[in-house]
Amino acid sequence: MLLYHGIVFLPLIGFLIAGLYGTHIGARACELITCVFMVIVAIFSWIAFFFMAFSNVNVLHIPVLCWMTVGDLDINWAFRIDTLTVVMFVVVNSVSALVHIYSIGYMQHDPNRTRFFSYLSLFTFMMLILVTSDNLIQMFFGWEGVGLVSYLLIGFWHQRSEANRAAMKAFIVNRVGDFGFLLGIFCIFVLFGTVDFNDLFLRSLSGQFSGGLSFFNGKIIGEDALTIVCLLLFFAAMGKSAQFVLHTWLPDAMEGPTPVSALIHAATMVTAGVFMIARMSPLFELASTALTTITCIGATTAFFGASVSLVQNDIKRVIAYSTCSQLGYMFVALGVGAYGAGIFHLFTHAFFKALLFLGAGSVIHALSDEQDMRRMGGLWKYLPKTYWMMIIGTMTLTGVGIPGTFFGTAGFFSKDPIIEAAFIVANPFGEYAFWILILTGFFTSFYSWRLIFMTFHGKPRATADIMHHVHESPPIMLFPLLFLGFGALFAGVLFQPYFFGYAYQDFWNGALFTSESNNVVHAVHHVPLWVKWLPFFVMTAGFFLAFLFYIVMPSMPKALKARFPKIYKFLLKKWYFDEFYTIFLVTPAFAIGRVLWKKGDMKIIDGFGPNGIAVRVLDITNRIVRMQTGYLYHYAFTMLVSLVMLITWMLIGSIR
Amino acid sequence: MMTHQWPILSTVTFLPLFGALLILMIKDDSDNAKRNIRNVAFLTTLFVFILSLIVWAGFDNTDPGFQMEERAKWLGGGISYHMGVDGLSVLFVVLSAFLMPFCILASWETIKHQLKDYMIAFLILETMTIGVFCALDAVLFYIFFEASLIPMFIIIGVWGGAHRVYASLKFFLYTLLGSLFMLVAIMVMYWQTGSLDILILLNHKFSFHMQVWLWFAFLASFAVKMPMWPVHTWLPDAHVEAPTAGSVILAGILLKLGGYGFLRFSLPMFPLASARFAPLIFTLSIIAIVYASLVALVQGDMKKLIAYSSVGHMGYVTMGIFAANEQSVEGAIFQMLSHGIISSALFLCVGVIYDRMHTREIVAFGGLINKMPKYAAVFLILTMANIALPGTAGFPGEFLTLIGVFRVNHFVACIATTGIVLSALYALYLYRRVILGTLKKENLKTFVDLSFREKFILYPMVILALLFGMYPAPVLNVIHCSAELLVSNYNNAVQAHAGMVFLQ
C-alpha cells in the first residue's frame, strides 16, 4: 500500500522542495532531488505493474482523505488501483523520469531551471492524481491540474509573447472541453446519485437509473440520457486530447520547451482523454451512438492531423500534428469497442513519440534553437546517435513490421489491430474509419520520412556559423533516447498478447469493460489477409514517395506546390481553423463585452437609473450645500428620521 | 439560553468601537501619535479576530439552531437586543474579523492624511458588519445593515480616488432605494406578528400574498447589496474609487450582506414566494454570470475587472440560494466565504502595484514577473482560485452551487457553467498583460518584489485559498446542520402549500 502512496506523493514532495526552497538549495540540488525521486517512482511503477497485472487482485481502493460531503454527495480523496491505473503509472512515470533526466542536459543554460523542474514534478503528480482517481471529481481535479501545469510550461519562457499566447489558448480551449466534463458530472450525479466509480459502474451495468434529464419539460431517459452523458464526457476528452475542432491548442503548445512537448503534449497529458473514456467504459459501452461519434471524430482527426503534417516546416509542429493524428487512432479504437487496443497504442505511442520529440530536441539543441527544417539537412554525419534514434522512432511511428510474424516495431503491433478492429465493425462508420486510417497510414509514412530526409539528409542548409557549432548531444540527453528507443522497438512484441491478445482477460482483470455482444478482441484475428497487408503496403508507398520527393527529385515538392497552390495553402494554414475561431468566437466575445459595457451598463442602466437621478440631485445639492460629503449626512439623516418614525409607530402600536 | 455566560458575541461586535474610542483620545499630530493610532487599530482588530476564533471553536456543529444567544430588553414591544449565531452566520463573523487586521496593515503606509479618522471609520465598520451577522432582531439587523454603509461612504468619499464623489453618490442612490423598501417591509412584518424577533418571524407563516410583497421588498435591498444584475453598476465605480482596504471590505464582507439577508429572511420566512420567483432569480443570475464576465473581458482598469468578476461570482450565490437544496445552499455559502478571501486578496494584490505605480491601468504594466517573481506566484494562485480551479477554495463553492442548481434546472446550470470558460478568459488575459511578457516600460524596472509587510498580508490568504480547496471540511461541517434545517423547512413549507392547493 505504501508503494502507491510513494508513487503518487514523491513527485509532489519533489515539487514542493524545488518550488519552495529552490533558490536556497540551488539548481543542481533541485535537479538531483526531482530526478532521483522520479527514478524511484518509475521503478516503483514497474513493480506495481508486474504485481497488479499478473496477480489475481482486481482492484484496490486506498482512501486518503475526505474532501467534501454535502447531503447525498460524498467525495473522497482516494486511489483506485487496477490494471488500467498501473499501465498509466508505467507510461507516465517512465517517460517523466526520462524527461527529467534529459532536461538536465537540455535546460542546462536556462537561469530558471529550478522552476522548470518543480513544474515537471508537479505535472507528474497531477497526472498521477488523474489516473488514480476513484471518483469523477478527483479526476476533474487531476484533469484541470495537468491543464494548469501545461499552461505554466507552455508559457515557461514568459518573455516570448507567442509562448504566453499559446499557453493561454491551451488553457481556454481545455476549459471549453471541461465545460462538457462538468456537465457530464452533473448529469451522472442526477442519473445515478453518485460520482464514485465503483457505485457508478455497478449501477450503470445493472441499469439502475434514478431518473432522467429534463430540458424545457422534455424528458430524456434511459439510453438517451446515457448517450448525452457520454457525449459530454467525450467533449472533455476532445479538448484534452486535441481532437478535431478542439485541437487548435496542441500545435501552438510547441512554444514550450521541447522536453515539455515530449512529456505533456505527446506521451501523457494529451492521452488523458483516451484514459478517461477507457476508465468510463462501463458507461460508454452502453451508449452506442456516443461510440460511433467517437469513431468518426477520431478518424477525422487522424486524417486531419496527418494531412496538415504533410506540409509543415517546423520540425516540432510536424510531430505535434502527428500526435494529433495518432490520438485519432486511439479514439477510433475506443469507438469500435477495442479499448485494449486504444490503451495499447497509448502505451507504445508514449515511447516512440517521446523518442521523436526528444530526438527533435537534440537536433534543435545542436542547431542553436533552430526549428525550421528548411534550414537543416545533412545532419546525420554530425549527430549519428540522434539520427539512428530518430530512425527508430520513425519506423515505429509508421508501423514497420511484417504481418503474421513477430518482426515488428511497437507501432506495428499497436496500430494495425486498430485498423483491423475498425474493419470488422459492421457499420458505415467503421468502414469510414477503416479507409480513412489506411489513407492516414500512407500520409504518416510520407511526412515521417520527409522529416527524416529534410533534417538529416541532403546538403546542410543551415548557416556556416550554426554548422560550425553543431555537436552531438551530451550523454545525459542520449541516455533517455536509448531507453525510449528500446521501448519503441520491443514494447510491442512483448506486451501485445496482454493488452490486446490471448491474455486480454487475465491481464485487464475487468479494468476495461466490454459488453457481451462486443467480441472485437477475438474477431480481429480473423480478418482477411488483404486487410492485414494493406497498412504494410501504404506504409512502404509513403516511404518511397518521400524518398522520391526529397532525395531523388527535390524539385518535385516545389512543382506540386506551384501546381496546387490552394490545396497547399489550405494544409499549411491548418484548414483555417484558427482564422475561423478568431472571426467567429474571439472577436465577437470582445465586441459583445464592449457593447454590454458601453451600451448596457453605461447608457441604459446608468443613464436611466442613477445618473438620470444623480444629475437632478447633484443640481440641488450643489445649490444648497457646497460640501462634497453633504449627502452623506443627508443619508444618515434620512435613516435616522425613518428609524424614529418606525420606533414611534411601533410604540404607538404597542400601547394600543 | 446561555445568557448567564460571558456575552462573547457582544464583545466581538463592540470591541472595535472601544478601540475607536481609544484612538479618538489620541492627539493626531506627531509621528509618534500616528504610530500609536496604527498599533491600537491593529491590536484591536487582531484581538477581535482571536475572539472570533474562540466563537468558532465554541460553536457546536451538530446544533442547527442559534447558539451563544444573548437577549436584553431594549425598545420594548417585541423589539429586543437579541444576538446569536447559527451555522449560516458564524463563519461570516470569523471572515469579517479575519479581514480587518489585513485592512489595517494594507493601509499602514498608504494613508497619509486624516489617519485617525480613517482608522476610526474602519473600526466602526467592523462593529457594524459583525453586528449584522450576529443580530437576531430585525430592527437590530436593519440598524447594523444600514449603518455599515456610513463608514463605507466616508471611506470612499474622503480617501477615495478622483471620481469619489460620483461613486459615493451612486452607491448612496442605489442603497437608499433598496433600504427604504426593506424598512417598510420590516414595519409590515411587525404589524403582522407583533414582534421583530427573528426566531419568531422564522416560525410565523405569512400568507402567500403577503410573502410576495415582503419578498420583493427585501429583494430590493439585498439585490443592490449582492449586487445582482441590473443593479450592479455602483460596484465597479465604488471599487475603483475606494482605497485598497475599502475595496477589500467591500468585496470581502459588504457584498455578503445581501446573500446573508436572502438566507436569513427571504428563503426561510417567505418560502412560497421564494419558490414562485426562483425562476426570476435564476434568470437574473445567469445574465449576471455571462454579462459580467464578458464586460470584465474588456476592462482596462484592474479593479474594475475584478469588480465585474465579483458580480459574476455573486450570480452563482443567488442562483444557489434559491435553488434551495443542500448542495446549492452550502455551495452558495462556501462561495461567499471563499470569494471573501480570494477577491479580497486580489484587491490587495492590485494595491501592491498601485502603491508602486499609482495607476491601475492594465496597459501601464507588463512583464512584472521579471522583477517580482513572488508577486507573480501569489497572483497566479489567486487567479486560479478566482476561476475556480479544483484544489483552490474557489472550486467547492462553484461546483456545489452548479451541481445543486443542475438538480433543479438543467438549462440554468448549463448556461451558468459557461462561466468557467469566460472567467478563465478574462482572468488569464489580465494575468498575461500584467505579469507576463518582457519588462519594457522604464518606470517598471525599479520595482522591488513583495516587502515583508506585503508577504505577511498575502501569504496567509494564499494558504487559506489553497487549504480550503483541498480540505473544505472545517468550513462545510459548520454549515451542514443549519443549511439542512433551512432546506428541509423550505421544502416542508412548499410541499404543504402544494398539498393545500391540491386539496382545494
PDB file of C-alpha atoms in Angstrom, chain A residues 200-362:
ATOM      1  CA  LEU A 200     -21.389   4.260 -10.720  1.00  0.00           C
ATOM      2  CA  PHE A 201     -20.206   1.234 -12.690  1.00  0.00           C
ATOM      3  CA  LEU A 202     -22.314  -1.159 -10.635  1.00  0.00           C
ATOM      4  CA  ARG A 203     -25.427   0.948 -11.137  1.00  0.00           C
ATOM      5  CA  SER A 204     -24.745   1.549 -14.795  1.00  0.00           C
ATOM      6  CA  LEU A 205     -24.295  -2.155 -15.542  1.00  0.00           C
ATOM      7  CA  SER A 206     -27.365  -3.172 -13.576  1.00  0.00           C
ATOM      8  CA  GLY A 207     -29.392  -0.398 -15.214  1.00  0.00           C
ATOM      9  CA  GLN A 208     -30.227   1.499 -12.025  1.00  0.00           C
ATOM     10  CA  PHE A 209     -31.039   4.973 -13.239  1.00  0.00           C
ATOM     11  CA  SER A 210     -32.752   7.054 -10.628  1.00  0.00           C
ATOM     12  CA  GLY A 211     -34.489   9.258 -13.144  1.00  0.00           C
ATOM     13  CA  GLY A 212     -33.822  11.182 -16.285  1.00  0.00           C
ATOM     14  CA  LEU A 213     -32.673  14.516 -17.530  1.00  0.00           C
ATOM     15  CA  SER A 214     -35.139  17.192 -18.469  1.00  0.00           C
ATOM     16  CA  PHE A 215     -34.736  20.216 -20.667  1.00  0.00           C
ATOM     17  CA  PHE A 216     -37.748  22.511 -21.025  1.00  0.00           C
ATOM     18  CA  ASN A 217     -40.177  19.798 -19.959  1.00  0.00           C
ATOM     19  CA  GLY A 218     -38.703  17.372 -22.480  1.00  0.00           C
ATOM     20  CA  LYS A 219     -37.720  14.257 -20.554  1.00  0.00           C
ATOM     21  CA  ILE A 220     -34.701  12.244 -21.572  1.00  0.00           C
ATOM     22  CA  ILE A 221     -34.376   8.820 -20.008  1.00  0.00           C
ATOM     23  CA  GLY A 222     -32.579   5.519 -20.328  1.00  0.00           C
ATOM     24  CA  GLU A 223     -30.038   5.068 -23.056  1.00  0.00           C
ATOM     25  CA  ASP A 224     -30.582   8.541 -24.492  1.00  0.00           C
ATOM     26  CA  ALA A 225     -29.619  10.102 -21.190  1.00  0.00           C
ATOM     27  CA  LEU A 226     -26.558   7.879 -21.067  1.00  0.00           C
ATOM     28  CA  THR A 227     -25.654   8.928 -24.594  1.00  0.00           C
ATOM     29  CA  ILE A 228     -25.794  12.573 -23.559  1.00  0.00           C
ATOM     30  CA  VAL A 229     -23.554  11.858 -20.577  1.00  0.00           C
ATOM     31  CA  CYS A 230     -21.040  10.054 -22.741  1.00  0.00           C
ATOM     32  CA  LEU A 231     -21.050  12.751 -25.409  1.00  0.00           C
ATOM     33  CA  LEU A 232     -20.418  15.400 -22.778  1.00  0.00           C
ATOM     34  CA  LEU A 233     -17.521  13.425 -21.343  1.00  0.00           C
ATOM     35  CA  PHE A 234     -16.174  12.828 -24.829  1.00  0.00           C
ATOM     36  CA  PHE A 235     -16.319  16.559 -25.451  1.00  0.00           C
ATOM     37  CA  ALA A 236     -13.990  16.990 -22.484  1.00  0.00           C
ATOM     38  CA  ALA A 237     -11.730  14.294 -23.904  1.00  0.00           C
ATOM     39  CA  MET A 238     -11.701  16.124 -27.235  1.00  0.00           C
ATOM     40  CA  GLY A 239     -10.368  19.200 -25.501  1.00  0.00           C
ATOM     41  CA  LYS A 240      -7.651  17.441 -23.559  1.00  0.00           C
ATOM     42  CA  SER A 241      -6.657  15.062 -26.353  1.00  0.00           C
ATOM     43  CA  ALA A 242      -6.770  17.714 -29.070  1.00  0.00           C
ATOM     44  CA  GLN A 243      -9.411  16.082 -31.227  1.00  0.00           C
ATOM     45  CA  PHE A 244     -10.868  17.678 -34.334  1.00  0.00           C
ATOM     46  CA  VAL A 245     -12.447  21.126 -33.662  1.00  0.00           C
ATOM     47  CA  LEU A 246     -10.798  21.406 -30.238  1.00  0.00           C
ATOM     48  CA  HIS A 247      -7.302  20.580 -31.500  1.00  0.00           C
ATOM     49  CA  THR A 248      -6.052  24.094 -32.201  1.00  0.00           C
ATOM     50  CA  TRP A 249      -4.131  24.499 -28.967  1.00  0.00           C
ATOM     51  CA  LEU A 250      -1.821  21.495 -29.376  1.00  0.00           C
ATOM     52  CA  PRO A 251       0.382  22.725 -32.264  1.00  0.00           C
ATOM     53  CA  ASP A 252       0.711  26.132 -30.591  1.00  0.00           C
ATOM     54  CA  ALA A 253       1.731  24.376 -27.389  1.00  0.00           C
ATOM     55  CA  MET A 254       5.027  23.623 -29.130  1.00  0.00           C
ATOM     56  CA  GLU A 255       6.140  27.073 -27.930  1.00  0.00           C
ATOM     57  CA  GLY A 256       7.076  25.355 -24.690  1.00  0.00           C
ATOM     58  CA  PRO A 257      10.494  23.753 -24.140  1.00  0.00           C
ATOM     59  CA  THR A 258      10.907  20.508 -26.083  1.00  0.00           C
ATOM     60  CA  PRO A 259      11.077  18.143 -23.077  1.00  0.00           C
ATOM     61  CA  VAL A 260       7.672  19.524 -22.123  1.00  0.00           C
ATOM     62  CA  SER A 261       6.337  18.732 -25.566  1.00  0.00           C
ATOM     63  CA  ALA A 262       7.613  15.191 -25.182  1.00  0.00           C
ATOM     64  CA  LEU A 263       6.193  14.615 -21.722  1.00  0.00           C
ATOM     65  CA  ILE A 264       2.953  16.573 -21.693  1.00  0.00           C
ATOM     66  CA  HIS A 265       1.970  17.137 -25.290  1.00  0.00           C
ATOM     67  CA  ALA A 266       2.848  13.722 -26.633  1.00  0.00           C
ATOM     68  CA  ALA A 267       3.178  10.990 -24.045  1.00  0.00           C
ATOM     69  CA  THR A 268       0.923  11.725 -21.109  1.00  0.00           C
ATOM     70  CA  MET A 269      -1.482  14.622 -20.733  1.00  0.00           C
ATOM     71  CA  VAL A 270      -2.943  14.524 -24.217  1.00  0.00           C
ATOM     72  CA  THR A 271      -3.716  10.856 -23.741  1.00  0.00           C
ATOM     73  CA  ALA A 272      -5.784  11.640 -20.641  1.00  0.00           C
ATOM     74  CA  GLY A 273      -8.901  11.752 -22.810  1.00  0.00           C
ATOM     75  CA  VAL A 274      -8.232   8.230 -24.041  1.00  0.00           C
ATOM     76  CA  PHE A 275      -7.636   7.089 -20.494  1.00  0.00           C
ATOM     77  CA  MET A 276     -10.844   8.715 -19.305  1.00  0.00           C
ATOM     78  CA  ILE A 277     -13.005   7.008 -21.872  1.00  0.00           C
ATOM     79  CA  ALA A 278     -11.341   3.675 -21.202  1.00  0.00           C
ATOM     80  CA  ARG A 279     -11.948   4.212 -17.498  1.00  0.00           C
ATOM     81  CA  MET A 280     -15.587   5.010 -18.157  1.00  0.00           C
ATOM     82  CA  SER A 281     -16.013   2.029 -20.478  1.00  0.00           C
ATOM     83  CA  PRO A 282     -18.904   0.619 -18.402  1.00  0.00           C
ATOM     84  CA  LEU A 283     -20.852   3.723 -19.410  1.00  0.00           C
ATOM     85  CA  PHE A 284     -19.634   4.169 -22.963  1.00  0.00           C
ATOM     86  CA  GLU A 285     -20.163   0.522 -23.793  1.00  0.00           C
ATOM     87  CA  LEU A 286     -23.891   1.061 -23.224  1.00  0.00           C
ATOM     88  CA  ALA A 287     -24.120   4.182 -25.399  1.00  0.00           C
ATOM     89  CA  SER A 288     -23.643   3.078 -28.982  1.00  0.00           C
ATOM     90  CA  THR A 289     -24.404   6.488 -30.508  1.00  0.00           C
ATOM     91  CA  ALA A 290     -21.654   8.036 -28.441  1.00  0.00           C
ATOM     92  CA  LEU A 291     -19.258   5.323 -29.585  1.00  0.00           C
ATOM     93  CA  THR A 292     -19.947   5.919 -33.263  1.00  0.00           C
ATOM     94  CA  THR A 293     -19.412   9.645 -32.708  1.00  0.00           C
ATOM     95  CA  ILE A 294     -16.054   8.866 -31.142  1.00  0.00           C
ATOM     96  CA  THR A 295     -15.137   6.692 -34.118  1.00  0.00           C
ATOM     97  CA  CYS A 296     -15.988   9.442 -36.585  1.00  0.00           C
ATOM     98  CA  ILE A 297     -14.241  12.246 -34.730  1.00  0.00           C
ATOM     99  CA  GLY A 298     -11.218  10.027 -34.108  1.00  0.00           C
ATOM    100  CA  ALA A 299     -10.883   9.053 -37.763  1.00  0.00           C
ATOM    101  CA  THR A 300     -11.368  12.629 -38.925  1.00  0.00           C
ATOM    102  CA  THR A 301      -8.708  13.834 -36.508  1.00  0.00           C
ATOM    103  CA  ALA A 302      -6.307  11.147 -37.659  1.00  0.00           C
ATOM    104  CA  PHE A 303      -6.737  12.259 -41.252  1.00  0.00           C
ATOM    105  CA  PHE A 304      -6.695  15.969 -40.451  1.00  0.00           C
ATOM    106  CA  GLY A 305      -3.506  15.783 -38.381  1.00  0.00           C
ATOM    107  CA  ALA A 306      -1.669  13.729 -40.966  1.00  0.00           C
ATOM    108  CA  SER A 307      -2.775  15.970 -43.846  1.00  0.00           C
ATOM    109  CA  VAL A 308      -1.559  19.130 -42.139  1.00  0.00           C
ATOM    110  CA  SER A 309       1.657  17.390 -41.151  1.00  0.00           C
ATOM    111  CA  LEU A 310       2.489  16.835 -44.821  1.00  0.00           C
ATOM    112  CA  VAL A 311       3.442  20.447 -45.469  1.00  0.00           C
ATOM    113  CA  GLN A 312       4.601  21.896 -42.132  1.00  0.00           C
ATOM    114  CA  ASN A 313       8.177  23.115 -41.961  1.00  0.00           C
ATOM    115  CA  ASP A 314       8.657  23.439 -38.210  1.00  0.00           C
ATOM    116  CA  ILE A 315      10.092  20.132 -37.007  1.00  0.00           C
ATOM    117  CA  LYS A 316       8.119  20.224 -33.750  1.00  0.00           C
ATOM    118  CA  ARG A 317       4.852  21.099 -35.466  1.00  0.00           C
ATOM    119  CA  VAL A 318       5.179  18.105 -37.771  1.00  0.00           C
ATOM    120  CA  ILE A 319       5.451  15.877 -34.728  1.00  0.00           C
ATOM    121  CA  ALA A 320       2.670  17.772 -32.952  1.00  0.00           C
ATOM    122  CA  TYR A 321       0.208  17.207 -35.788  1.00  0.00           C
ATOM    123  CA  SER A 322       1.391  13.644 -35.908  1.00  0.00           C
ATOM    124  CA  THR A 323       0.437  13.352 -32.222  1.00  0.00           C
ATOM    125  CA  CYS A 324      -2.967  14.769 -33.031  1.00  0.00           C
ATOM    126  CA  SER A 325      -3.320  12.156 -35.737  1.00  0.00           C
ATOM    127  CA  GLN A 326      -2.141   9.259 -33.578  1.00  0.00           C
ATOM    128  CA  LEU A 327      -4.584  10.262 -30.839  1.00  0.00           C
ATOM    129  CA  GLY A 328      -7.241   9.951 -33.512  1.00  0.00           C
ATOM    130  CA  TYR A 329      -6.218   6.305 -33.967  1.00  0.00           C
ATOM    131  CA  MET A 330      -6.674   5.711 -30.245  1.00  0.00           C
ATOM    132  CA  PHE A 331     -10.140   7.207 -30.310  1.00  0.00           C
ATOM    133  CA  VAL A 332     -11.125   5.069 -33.263  1.00  0.00           C
ATOM    134  CA  ALA A 333     -10.069   2.065 -31.212  1.00  0.00           C
ATOM    135  CA  LEU A 334     -12.224   3.202 -28.305  1.00  0.00           C
ATOM    136  CA  GLY A 335     -15.109   3.973 -30.612  1.00  0.00           C
ATOM    137  CA  VAL A 336     -15.192   0.487 -32.083  1.00  0.00           C
ATOM    138  CA  GLY A 337     -15.028  -1.055 -28.615  1.00  0.00           C
ATOM    139  CA  ALA A 338     -11.389  -2.145 -28.794  1.00  0.00           C
ATOM    140  CA  TYR A 339     -10.419  -0.408 -25.536  1.00  0.00           C
ATOM    141  CA  GLY A 340      -7.393  -2.647 -25.073  1.00  0.00           C
ATOM    142  CA  ALA A 341      -6.060  -1.672 -28.483  1.00  0.00           C
ATOM    143  CA  GLY A 342      -6.578   2.018 -27.709  1.00  0.00           C
ATOM    144  CA  ILE A 343      -4.687   1.789 -24.440  1.00  0.00           C
ATOM    145  CA  PHE A 344      -2.003  -0.323 -26.059  1.00  0.00           C
ATOM    146  CA  HIS A 345      -1.457   2.344 -28.700  1.00  0.00           C
ATOM    147  CA  LEU A 346      -1.359   4.930 -25.927  1.00  0.00           C
ATOM    148  CA  PHE A 347       1.330   2.832 -24.248  1.00  0.00           C
ATOM    149  CA  THR A 348       3.574   2.380 -27.288  1.00  0.00           C
ATOM    150  CA  HIS A 349       2.898   5.874 -28.609  1.00  0.00           C
ATOM    151  CA  ALA A 350       4.209   7.315 -25.352  1.00  0.00           C
ATOM    152  CA  PHE A 351       7.570   5.680 -26.022  1.00  0.00           C
ATOM    153  CA  PHE A 352       8.024   6.403 -29.683  1.00  0.00           C
ATOM    154  CA  LYS A 353       6.531   9.891 -29.679  1.00  0.00           C
ATOM    155  CA  ALA A 354       8.589  10.915 -26.659  1.00  0.00           C
ATOM    156  CA  LEU A 355      11.572   9.478 -28.516  1.00  0.00           C
ATOM    157  CA  LEU A 356      10.805  11.560 -31.602  1.00  0.00           C
ATOM    158  CA  PHE A 357      10.294  14.728 -29.586  1.00  0.00           C
ATOM    159  CA  LEU A 358      13.422  14.275 -27.519  1.00  0.00           C
ATOM    160  CA  GLY A 359      15.312  13.431 -30.714  1.00  0.00           C
ATOM    161  CA  ALA A 360      13.977  16.609 -32.302  1.00  0.00           C
ATOM    162  CA  GLY A 361      15.012  18.428 -29.140  1.00  0.00           C
ATOM    163  CA  SER A 362      18.506  17.039 -29.563  1.00  0.00           C
TER     164      SER A 362
END
